[in-house]
Coordinates of C-alpha atoms in Angstrom, one line a residue:
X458 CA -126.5 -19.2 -105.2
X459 CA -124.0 -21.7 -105.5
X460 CA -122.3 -22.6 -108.8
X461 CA -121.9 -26.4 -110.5
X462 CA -120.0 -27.4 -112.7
X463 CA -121.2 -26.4 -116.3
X464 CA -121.7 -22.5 -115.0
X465 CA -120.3 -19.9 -116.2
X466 CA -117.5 -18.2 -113.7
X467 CA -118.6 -14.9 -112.2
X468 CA -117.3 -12.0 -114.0
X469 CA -115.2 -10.1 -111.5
X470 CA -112.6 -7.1 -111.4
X471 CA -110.3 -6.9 -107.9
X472 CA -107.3 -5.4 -106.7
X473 CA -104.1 -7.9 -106.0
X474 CA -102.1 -7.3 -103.5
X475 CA -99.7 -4.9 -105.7
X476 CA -103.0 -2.9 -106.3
X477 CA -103.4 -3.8 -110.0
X478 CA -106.4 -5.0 -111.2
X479 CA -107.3 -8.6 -112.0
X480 CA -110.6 -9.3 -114.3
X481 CA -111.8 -12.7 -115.3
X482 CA -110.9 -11.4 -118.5
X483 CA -107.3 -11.9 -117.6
X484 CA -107.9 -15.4 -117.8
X485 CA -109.4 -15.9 -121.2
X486 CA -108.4 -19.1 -122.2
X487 CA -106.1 -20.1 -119.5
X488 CA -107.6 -22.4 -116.5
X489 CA -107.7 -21.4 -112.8
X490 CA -108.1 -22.4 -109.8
X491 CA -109.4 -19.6 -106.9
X492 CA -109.6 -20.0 -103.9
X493 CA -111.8 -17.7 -101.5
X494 CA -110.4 -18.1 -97.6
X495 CA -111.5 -15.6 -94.6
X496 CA -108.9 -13.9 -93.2
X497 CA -104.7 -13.6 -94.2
X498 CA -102.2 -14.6 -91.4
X499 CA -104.5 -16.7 -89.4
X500 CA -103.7 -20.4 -89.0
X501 CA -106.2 -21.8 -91.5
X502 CA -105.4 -19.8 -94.0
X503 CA -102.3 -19.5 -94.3
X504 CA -101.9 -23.1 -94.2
X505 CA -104.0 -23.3 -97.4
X506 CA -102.4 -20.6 -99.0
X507 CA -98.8 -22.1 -98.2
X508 CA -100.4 -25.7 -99.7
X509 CA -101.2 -23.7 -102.3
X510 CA -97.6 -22.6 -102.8
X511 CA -96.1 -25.5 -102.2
X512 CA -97.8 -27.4 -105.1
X513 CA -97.8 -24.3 -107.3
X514 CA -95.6 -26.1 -109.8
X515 CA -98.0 -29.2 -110.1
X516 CA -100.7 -26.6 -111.0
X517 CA -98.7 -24.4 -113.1
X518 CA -97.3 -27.5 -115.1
X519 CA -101.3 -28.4 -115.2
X520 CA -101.9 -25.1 -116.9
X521 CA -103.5 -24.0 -113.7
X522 CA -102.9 -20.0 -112.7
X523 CA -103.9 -19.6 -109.1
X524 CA -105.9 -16.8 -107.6
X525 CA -106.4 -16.3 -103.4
X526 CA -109.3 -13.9 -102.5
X527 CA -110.1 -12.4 -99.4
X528 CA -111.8 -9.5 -97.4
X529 CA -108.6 -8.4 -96.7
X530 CA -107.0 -4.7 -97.9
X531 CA -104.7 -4.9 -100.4
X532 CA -101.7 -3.7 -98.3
X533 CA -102.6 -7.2 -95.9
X534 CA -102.5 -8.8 -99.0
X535 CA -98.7 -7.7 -99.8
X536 CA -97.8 -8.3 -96.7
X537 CA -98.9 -12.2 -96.4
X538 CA -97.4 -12.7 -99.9
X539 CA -94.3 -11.5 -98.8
X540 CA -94.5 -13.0 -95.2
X541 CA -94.9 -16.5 -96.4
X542 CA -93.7 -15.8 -100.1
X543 CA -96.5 -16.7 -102.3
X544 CA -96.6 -16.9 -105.6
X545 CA -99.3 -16.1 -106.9
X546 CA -101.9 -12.8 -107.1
X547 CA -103.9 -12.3 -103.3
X548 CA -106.9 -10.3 -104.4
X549 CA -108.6 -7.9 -102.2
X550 CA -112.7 -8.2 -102.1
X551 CA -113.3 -6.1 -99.3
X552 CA -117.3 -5.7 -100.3
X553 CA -117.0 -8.9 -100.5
X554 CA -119.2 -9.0 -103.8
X555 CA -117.1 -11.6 -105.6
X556 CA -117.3 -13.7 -102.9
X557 CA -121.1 -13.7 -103.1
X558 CA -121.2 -13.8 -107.0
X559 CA -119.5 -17.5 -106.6
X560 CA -121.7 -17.9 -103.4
X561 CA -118.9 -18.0 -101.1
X562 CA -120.4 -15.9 -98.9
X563 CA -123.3 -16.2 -96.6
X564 CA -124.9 -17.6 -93.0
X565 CA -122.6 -20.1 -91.2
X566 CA -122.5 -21.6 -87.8
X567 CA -119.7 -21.8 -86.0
X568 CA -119.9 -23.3 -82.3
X569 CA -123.6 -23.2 -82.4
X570 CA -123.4 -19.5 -83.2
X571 CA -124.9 -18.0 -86.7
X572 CA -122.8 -15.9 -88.4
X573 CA -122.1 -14.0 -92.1
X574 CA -119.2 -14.2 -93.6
X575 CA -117.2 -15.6 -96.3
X576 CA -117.6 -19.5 -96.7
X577 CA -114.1 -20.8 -97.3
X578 CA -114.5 -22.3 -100.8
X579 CA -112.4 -23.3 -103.8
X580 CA -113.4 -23.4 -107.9
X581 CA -111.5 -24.6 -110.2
X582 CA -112.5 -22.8 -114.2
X583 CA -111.7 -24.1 -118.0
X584 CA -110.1 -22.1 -120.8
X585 CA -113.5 -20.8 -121.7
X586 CA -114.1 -19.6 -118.1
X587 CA -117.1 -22.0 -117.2
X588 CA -116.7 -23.7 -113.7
X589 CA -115.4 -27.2 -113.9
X590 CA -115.6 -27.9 -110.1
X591 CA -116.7 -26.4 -107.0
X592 CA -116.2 -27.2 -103.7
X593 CA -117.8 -25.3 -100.7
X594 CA -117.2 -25.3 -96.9
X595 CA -113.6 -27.2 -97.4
X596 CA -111.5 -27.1 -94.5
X597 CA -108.1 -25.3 -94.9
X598 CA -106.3 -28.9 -94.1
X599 CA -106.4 -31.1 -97.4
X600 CA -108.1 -28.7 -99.4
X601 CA -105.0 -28.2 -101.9
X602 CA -104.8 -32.6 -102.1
X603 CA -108.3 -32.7 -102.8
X604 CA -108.0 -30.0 -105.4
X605 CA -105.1 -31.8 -106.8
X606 CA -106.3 -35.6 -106.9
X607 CA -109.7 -33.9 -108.8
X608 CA -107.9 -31.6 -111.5
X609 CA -104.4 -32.6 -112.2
X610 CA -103.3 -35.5 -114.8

């Protein structure tokens, strides 16, 4: 099921990349942006998650925290954020049952092929932990400027 504005944000407990836990709890009354993307060091993602980085002080000074999610172990997770120096937690959602509680995951086509697998998506959530926006199938390119021009001041 996919989530509109107005819902209430998933409640979810992962793993960063340091192996410490991250709850939705953890961001009572702060807002967030997460952003679910398939697969660490491939070329997509890692051009959304250095986007990300590189505009990590608009969000921050926004009151944004940021959150990356993925399929990926935890110790993939360390390395990425250390490869390309991000900034902020990876989570690991290996299960891949937080991506499905936000409906990022499910049946895609891909060069006329069906396939399913996590559907590269992006949520930004208020201080009371409700989703303000949703976006679903973004491409990796522009995803971070679309983000920004709908939730910055």
């Amino acid at each position: 099921m996919k989530l509109e504005s107005g819902n209430p944000a998933p409640a979810f407990a992962r793993r960063d990349q340091s192996g410490a836990v991250i709850t939705n709890a953890d961001l009572s009354g702060k807002k967030a942006i997460i952003y679910f993307y398939p697969k660490a060091f491939t070329p997509g993602c890692t051009t959304q998650s250095c986007d990300f980085r590189d505009n990590y002080q608009a969000f921050q000074k926004a009151g944004y925290e940021i959150l990356g999610v993925s399929p990926d172990p935890v110790e993939k997770l360390e390395s990425f954020r250390e490869e390309y120096d991000l900034p902020f937690p990876l989570l690991s959602d290996e299960d891949h049952s937080m991506a499905e509680a936000f409906g990022a995951w499910g049946t895609q086509t891909n060069y006329g092929k069906e396939y399913v697998g996590l559907i590269r998506s992006t949520f930004a959530l208020d201080e009371e932990g409700a989703v303000s926006h949703a976006w679903y199938n973004v491409k990796a390119k522009g995803n971070v400027a679309r983000v920004g021009s709908e939730v910055l001041e």
